[in-house]
CSV table of C-alpha atoms and ligand atoms in Angstrom, one decimal:
chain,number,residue,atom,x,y,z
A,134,UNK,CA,0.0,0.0,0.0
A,135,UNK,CA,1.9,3.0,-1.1
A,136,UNK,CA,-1.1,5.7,-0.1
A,137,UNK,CA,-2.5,5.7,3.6
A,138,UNK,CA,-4.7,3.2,4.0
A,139,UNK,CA,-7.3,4.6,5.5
A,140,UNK,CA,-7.7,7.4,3.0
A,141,UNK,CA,-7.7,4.4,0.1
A,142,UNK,CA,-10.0,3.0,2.2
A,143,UNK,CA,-12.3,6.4,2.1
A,144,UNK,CA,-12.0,7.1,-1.5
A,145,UNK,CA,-13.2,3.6,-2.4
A,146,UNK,CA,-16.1,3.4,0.1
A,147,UNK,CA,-17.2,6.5,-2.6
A,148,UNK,CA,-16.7,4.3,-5.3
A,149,UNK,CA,-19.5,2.9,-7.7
A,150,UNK,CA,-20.6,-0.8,-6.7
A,151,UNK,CA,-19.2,-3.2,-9.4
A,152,UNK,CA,-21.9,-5.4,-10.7
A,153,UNK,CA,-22.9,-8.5,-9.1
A,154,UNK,CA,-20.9,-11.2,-11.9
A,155,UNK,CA,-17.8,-8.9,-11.4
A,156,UNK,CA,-18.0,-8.2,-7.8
A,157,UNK,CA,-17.9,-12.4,-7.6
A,158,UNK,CA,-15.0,-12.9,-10.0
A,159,UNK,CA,-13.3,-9.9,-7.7
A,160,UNK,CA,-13.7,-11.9,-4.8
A,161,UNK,CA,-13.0,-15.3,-6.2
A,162,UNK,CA,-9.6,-14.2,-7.5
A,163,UNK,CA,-9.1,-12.6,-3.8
A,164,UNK,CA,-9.6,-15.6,-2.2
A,165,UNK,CA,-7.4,-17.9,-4.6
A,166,UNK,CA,-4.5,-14.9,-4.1
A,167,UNK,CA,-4.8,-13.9,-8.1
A,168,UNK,CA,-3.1,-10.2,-8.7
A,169,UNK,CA,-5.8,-8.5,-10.2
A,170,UNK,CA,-6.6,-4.7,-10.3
A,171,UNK,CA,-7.4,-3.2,-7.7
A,172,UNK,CA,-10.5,-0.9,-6.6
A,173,UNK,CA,-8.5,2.2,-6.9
A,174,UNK,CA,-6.8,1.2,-10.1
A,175,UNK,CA,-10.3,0.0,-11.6
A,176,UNK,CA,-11.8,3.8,-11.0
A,177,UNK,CA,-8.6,5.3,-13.3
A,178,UNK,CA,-9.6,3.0,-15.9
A,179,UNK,CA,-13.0,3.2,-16.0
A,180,UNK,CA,-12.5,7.2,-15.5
A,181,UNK,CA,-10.1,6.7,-19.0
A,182,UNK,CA,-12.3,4.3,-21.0
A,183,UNK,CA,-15.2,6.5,-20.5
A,184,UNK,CA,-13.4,10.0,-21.7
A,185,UNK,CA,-11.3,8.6,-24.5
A,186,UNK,CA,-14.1,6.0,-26.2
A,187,UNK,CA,-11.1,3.6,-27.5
A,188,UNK,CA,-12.5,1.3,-30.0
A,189,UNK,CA,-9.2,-1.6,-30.1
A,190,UNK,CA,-8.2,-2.3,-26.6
A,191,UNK,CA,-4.8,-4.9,-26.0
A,192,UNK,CA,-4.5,-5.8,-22.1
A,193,UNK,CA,-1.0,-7.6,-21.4
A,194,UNK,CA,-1.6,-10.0,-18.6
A,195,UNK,CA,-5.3,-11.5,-18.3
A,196,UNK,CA,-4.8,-13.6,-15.2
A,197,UNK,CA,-8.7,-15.2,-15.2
A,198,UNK,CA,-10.1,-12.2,-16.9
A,199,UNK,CA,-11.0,-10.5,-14.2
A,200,UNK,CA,-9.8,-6.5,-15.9
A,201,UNK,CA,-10.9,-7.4,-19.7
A,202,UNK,CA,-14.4,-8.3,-18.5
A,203,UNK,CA,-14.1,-5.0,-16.2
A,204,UNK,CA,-13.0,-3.2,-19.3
A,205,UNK,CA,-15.8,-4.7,-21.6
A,206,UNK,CA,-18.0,-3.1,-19.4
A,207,UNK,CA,-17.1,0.5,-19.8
A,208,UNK,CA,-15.5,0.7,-23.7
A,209,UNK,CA,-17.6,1.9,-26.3
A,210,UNK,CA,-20.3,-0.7,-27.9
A,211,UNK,CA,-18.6,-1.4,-30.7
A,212,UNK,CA,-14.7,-2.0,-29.0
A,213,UNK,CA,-12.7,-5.0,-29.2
A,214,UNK,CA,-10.4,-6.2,-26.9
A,215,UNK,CA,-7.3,-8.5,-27.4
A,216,UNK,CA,-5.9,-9.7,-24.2
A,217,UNK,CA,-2.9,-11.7,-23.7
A,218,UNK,CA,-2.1,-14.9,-21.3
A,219,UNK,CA,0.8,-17.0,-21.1
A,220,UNK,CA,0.7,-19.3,-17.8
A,221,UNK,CA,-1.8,-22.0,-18.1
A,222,UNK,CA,-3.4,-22.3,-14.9
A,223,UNK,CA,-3.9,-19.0,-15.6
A,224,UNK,CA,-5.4,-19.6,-18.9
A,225,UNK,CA,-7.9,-22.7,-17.8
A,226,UNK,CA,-9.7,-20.2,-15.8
A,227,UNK,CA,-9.8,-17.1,-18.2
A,228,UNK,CA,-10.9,-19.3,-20.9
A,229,UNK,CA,-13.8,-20.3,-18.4
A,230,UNK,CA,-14.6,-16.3,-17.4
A,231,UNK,CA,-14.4,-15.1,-21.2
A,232,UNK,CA,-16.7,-17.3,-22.2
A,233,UNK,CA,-19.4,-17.2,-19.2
A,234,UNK,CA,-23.0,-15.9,-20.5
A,235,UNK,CA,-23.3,-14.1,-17.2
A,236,UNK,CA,-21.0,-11.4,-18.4
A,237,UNK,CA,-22.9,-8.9,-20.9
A,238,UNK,CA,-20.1,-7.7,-23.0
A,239,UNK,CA,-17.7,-10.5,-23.3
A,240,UNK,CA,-18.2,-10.6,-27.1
A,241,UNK,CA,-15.5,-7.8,-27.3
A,242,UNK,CA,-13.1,-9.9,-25.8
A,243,UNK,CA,-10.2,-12.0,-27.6
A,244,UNK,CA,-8.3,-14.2,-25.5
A,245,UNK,CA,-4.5,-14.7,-27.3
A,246,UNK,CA,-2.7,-17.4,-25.5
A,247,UNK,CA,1.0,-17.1,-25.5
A,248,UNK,CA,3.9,-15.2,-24.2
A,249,UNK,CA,3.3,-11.5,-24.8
A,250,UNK,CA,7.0,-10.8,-26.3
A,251,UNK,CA,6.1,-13.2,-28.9
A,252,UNK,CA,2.5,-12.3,-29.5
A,253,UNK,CA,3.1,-8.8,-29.6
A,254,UNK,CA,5.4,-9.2,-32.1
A,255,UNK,CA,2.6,-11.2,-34.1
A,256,UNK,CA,0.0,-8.1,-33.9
A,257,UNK,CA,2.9,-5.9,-35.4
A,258,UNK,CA,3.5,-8.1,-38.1
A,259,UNK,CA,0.2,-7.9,-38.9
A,260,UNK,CA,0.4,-4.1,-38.5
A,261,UNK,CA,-2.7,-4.2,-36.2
A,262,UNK,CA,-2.8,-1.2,-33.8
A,263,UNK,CA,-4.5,-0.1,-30.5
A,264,UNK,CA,-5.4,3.3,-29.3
A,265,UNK,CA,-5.6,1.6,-25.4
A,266,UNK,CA,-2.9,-0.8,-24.5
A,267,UNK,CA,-3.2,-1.9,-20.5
A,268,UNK,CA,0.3,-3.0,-19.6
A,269,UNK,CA,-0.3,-5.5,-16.4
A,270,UNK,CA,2.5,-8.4,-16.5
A,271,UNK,CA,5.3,-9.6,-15.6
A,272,UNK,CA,7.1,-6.0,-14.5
A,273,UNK,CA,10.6,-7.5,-15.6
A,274,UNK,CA,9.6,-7.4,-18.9
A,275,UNK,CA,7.5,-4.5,-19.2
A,276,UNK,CA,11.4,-3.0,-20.8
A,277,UNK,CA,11.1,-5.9,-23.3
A,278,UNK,CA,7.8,-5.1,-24.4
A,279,UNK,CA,7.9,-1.8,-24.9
A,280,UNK,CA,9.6,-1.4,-28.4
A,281,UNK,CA,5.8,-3.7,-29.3
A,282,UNK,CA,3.7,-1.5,-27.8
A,283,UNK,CA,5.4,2.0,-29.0
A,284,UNK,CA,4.6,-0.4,-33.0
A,285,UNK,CA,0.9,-0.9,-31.5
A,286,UNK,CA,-0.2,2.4,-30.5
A,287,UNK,CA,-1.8,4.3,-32.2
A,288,UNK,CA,-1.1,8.0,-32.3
A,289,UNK,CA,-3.4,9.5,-29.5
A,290,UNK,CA,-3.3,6.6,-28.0
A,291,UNK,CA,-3.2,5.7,-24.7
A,292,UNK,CA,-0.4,3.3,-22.5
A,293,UNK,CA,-1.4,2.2,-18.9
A,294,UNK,CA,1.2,0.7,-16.8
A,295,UNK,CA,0.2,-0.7,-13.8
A,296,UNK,CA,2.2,-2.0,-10.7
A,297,UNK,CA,5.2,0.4,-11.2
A,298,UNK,CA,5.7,1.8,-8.1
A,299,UNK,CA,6.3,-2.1,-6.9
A,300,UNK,CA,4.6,-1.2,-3.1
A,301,UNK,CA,6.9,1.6,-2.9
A,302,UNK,CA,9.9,-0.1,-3.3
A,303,UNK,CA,10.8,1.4,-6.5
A,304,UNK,CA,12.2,5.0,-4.7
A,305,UNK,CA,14.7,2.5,-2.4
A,306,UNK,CA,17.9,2.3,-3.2
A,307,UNK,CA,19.4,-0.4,-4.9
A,308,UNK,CA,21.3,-1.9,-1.9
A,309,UNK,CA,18.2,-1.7,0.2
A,310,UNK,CA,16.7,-4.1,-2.1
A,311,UNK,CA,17.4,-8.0,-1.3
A,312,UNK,CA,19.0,-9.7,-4.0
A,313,UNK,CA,16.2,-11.4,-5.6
A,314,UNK,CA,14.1,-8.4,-6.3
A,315,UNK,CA,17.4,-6.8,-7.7
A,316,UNK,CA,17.0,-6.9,-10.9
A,317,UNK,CA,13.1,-6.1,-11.3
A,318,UNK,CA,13.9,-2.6,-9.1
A,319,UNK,CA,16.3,-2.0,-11.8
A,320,UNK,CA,14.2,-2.8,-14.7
A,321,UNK,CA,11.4,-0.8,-13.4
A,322,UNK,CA,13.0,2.1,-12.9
A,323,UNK,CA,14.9,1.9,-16.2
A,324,UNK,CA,11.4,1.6,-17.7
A,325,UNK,CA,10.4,4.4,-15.6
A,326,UNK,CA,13.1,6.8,-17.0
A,327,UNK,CA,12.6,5.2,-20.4
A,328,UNK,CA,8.8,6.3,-20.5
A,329,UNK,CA,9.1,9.7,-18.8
A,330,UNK,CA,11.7,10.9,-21.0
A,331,UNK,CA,10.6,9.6,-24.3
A,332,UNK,CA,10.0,12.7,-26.9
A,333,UNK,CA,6.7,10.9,-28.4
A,334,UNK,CA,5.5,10.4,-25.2
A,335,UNK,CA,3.8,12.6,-22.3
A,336,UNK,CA,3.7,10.4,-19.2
A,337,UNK,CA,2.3,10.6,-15.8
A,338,UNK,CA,3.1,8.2,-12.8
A,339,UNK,CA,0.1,8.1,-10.0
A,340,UNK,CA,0.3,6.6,-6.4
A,341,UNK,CA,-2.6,4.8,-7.1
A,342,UNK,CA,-2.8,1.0,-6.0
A,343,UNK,CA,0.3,0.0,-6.5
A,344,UNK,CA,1.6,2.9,-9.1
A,345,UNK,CA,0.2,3.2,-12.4
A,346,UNK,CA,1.4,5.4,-15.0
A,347,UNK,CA,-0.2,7.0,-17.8
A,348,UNK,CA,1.6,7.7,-21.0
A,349,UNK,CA,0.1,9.3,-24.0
A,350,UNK,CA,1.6,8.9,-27.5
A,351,UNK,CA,1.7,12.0,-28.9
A,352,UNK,CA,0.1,13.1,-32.4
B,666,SAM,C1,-1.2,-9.0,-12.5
B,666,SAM,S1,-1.7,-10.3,-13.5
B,666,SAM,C2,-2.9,-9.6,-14.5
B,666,SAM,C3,-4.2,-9.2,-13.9
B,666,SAM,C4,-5.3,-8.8,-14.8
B,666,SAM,N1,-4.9,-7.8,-15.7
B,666,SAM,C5,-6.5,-8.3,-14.0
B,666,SAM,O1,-6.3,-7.2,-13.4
B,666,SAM,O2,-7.5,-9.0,-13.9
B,666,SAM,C6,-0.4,-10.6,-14.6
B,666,SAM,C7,-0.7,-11.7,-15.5
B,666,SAM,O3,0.3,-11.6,-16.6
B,666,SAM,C8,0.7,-12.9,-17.0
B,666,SAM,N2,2.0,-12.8,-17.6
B,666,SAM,C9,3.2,-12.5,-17.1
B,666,SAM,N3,4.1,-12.5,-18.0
B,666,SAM,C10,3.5,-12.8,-19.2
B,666,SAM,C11,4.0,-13.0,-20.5
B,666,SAM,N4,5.3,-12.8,-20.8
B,666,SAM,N5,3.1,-13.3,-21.5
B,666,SAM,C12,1.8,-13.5,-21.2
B,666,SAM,N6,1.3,-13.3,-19.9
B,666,SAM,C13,2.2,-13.0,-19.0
B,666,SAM,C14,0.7,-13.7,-15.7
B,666,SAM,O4,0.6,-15.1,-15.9
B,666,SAM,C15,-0.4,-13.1,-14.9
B,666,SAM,O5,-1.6,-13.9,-15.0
């Protein structure tokens, strides 16, 4: 929790309810310790979806589905979302989710299974593009995938990274880090850097949930 929890605590209580098939899948995912968005993180992108109207949506990460079925409920009628899963267990449940009649808008949804590097590289080649990517996997990678993304989106388009503030570890210095989150605190921060001081690209980093940034690609 990088904000006071009690204040996070406040500012969701004011929250809209999520609807009853979501608020489940929220819960379920809780219970079986899934990373999925969280409450704060799900306002910013419902907030974005409903001002910018994207029409092609590409979430990294699905886990069980739990944001692309959030997201179908708030992108414009006729959006499509392509979201991408690697890690089976992972993908036995999403499969499940994406294709449950309970949730109203899951026609928008595409499920690609594979590792992201490697599908990304797939939608370039095809020279699809997004105007909405949601950037929420593996953070050690985010670097990797980057190069993809900046091919994918489209100009006026919008990049969402979530998890980058890594609980507030990402401001500690590099020696305070253990050894085995080494290498992650430096990636993130190098992706940090990387996205604030690209020319094409106008970036903000929030303390919400646990760090998002925003980065628009400029026209
Ligand atoms: C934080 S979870 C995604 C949560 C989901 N966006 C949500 O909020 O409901 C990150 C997911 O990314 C997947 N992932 C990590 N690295 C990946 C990769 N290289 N390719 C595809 N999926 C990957 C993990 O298996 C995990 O399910």
């Amino acid at each position: 929790m990088i904000t006071e929890e009690r204040i996070t605590a406040y500012i969701n209580s004011l929250d809209k309810e999520l609807p009853p098939e979501l608020y489940d899948l929220e819960k379920e995912a809780k219970e079986n310790n899934v990373p999925i968005i969280k409450r704060e993180t799900q306002g910013v992108i419902r907030f974005l979806l409903l001002l910018l109207k994207p029409k092609t949506i590409l979430e990294v990460g699905t886990a069980i589905g739990f944001s692309a079925l959030f997201m179908s409920e708030h992108s414009p009628k006729d959006s499509k979302i392509t979201t991408i899963e690697k890690v089976p267990m992972r993908l036995v449940e999403a499969r499940k989710n994406l294709a449950d009649e309970k949730f109203p808008h899951k026609d928008k949804i595409t499920l690609v299974e594979g590792d992201a590097l490697k599908v990304l590289k797939e939608l370039v080649s095809k020279k699809l593009s997004y105007d909405f990517v949601f950037l929420d996997a593996a953070k050690a990678q985010y670097m990797h995938f980057l190069p993809e993304i900046m091919n994918l989106l489209e100009e006026g388009g919008v990049l969402i990274t979530d998890n980058v503030l890594q609980d507030g570890t990402v401001i500690n210095s590099r020696y305070s880090i253990t050894r085995r989150d080494r290498t992650i605190h430096t990636r993130m921060r190098e992706y940090l850097y990387t996205i604030t001081h690209m020319e094409e690209l106008e970036t903000i980093i929030l303390p919400v949930g646990d760090g998002i940034a925003l980065s628009y690609l400029k026209s």
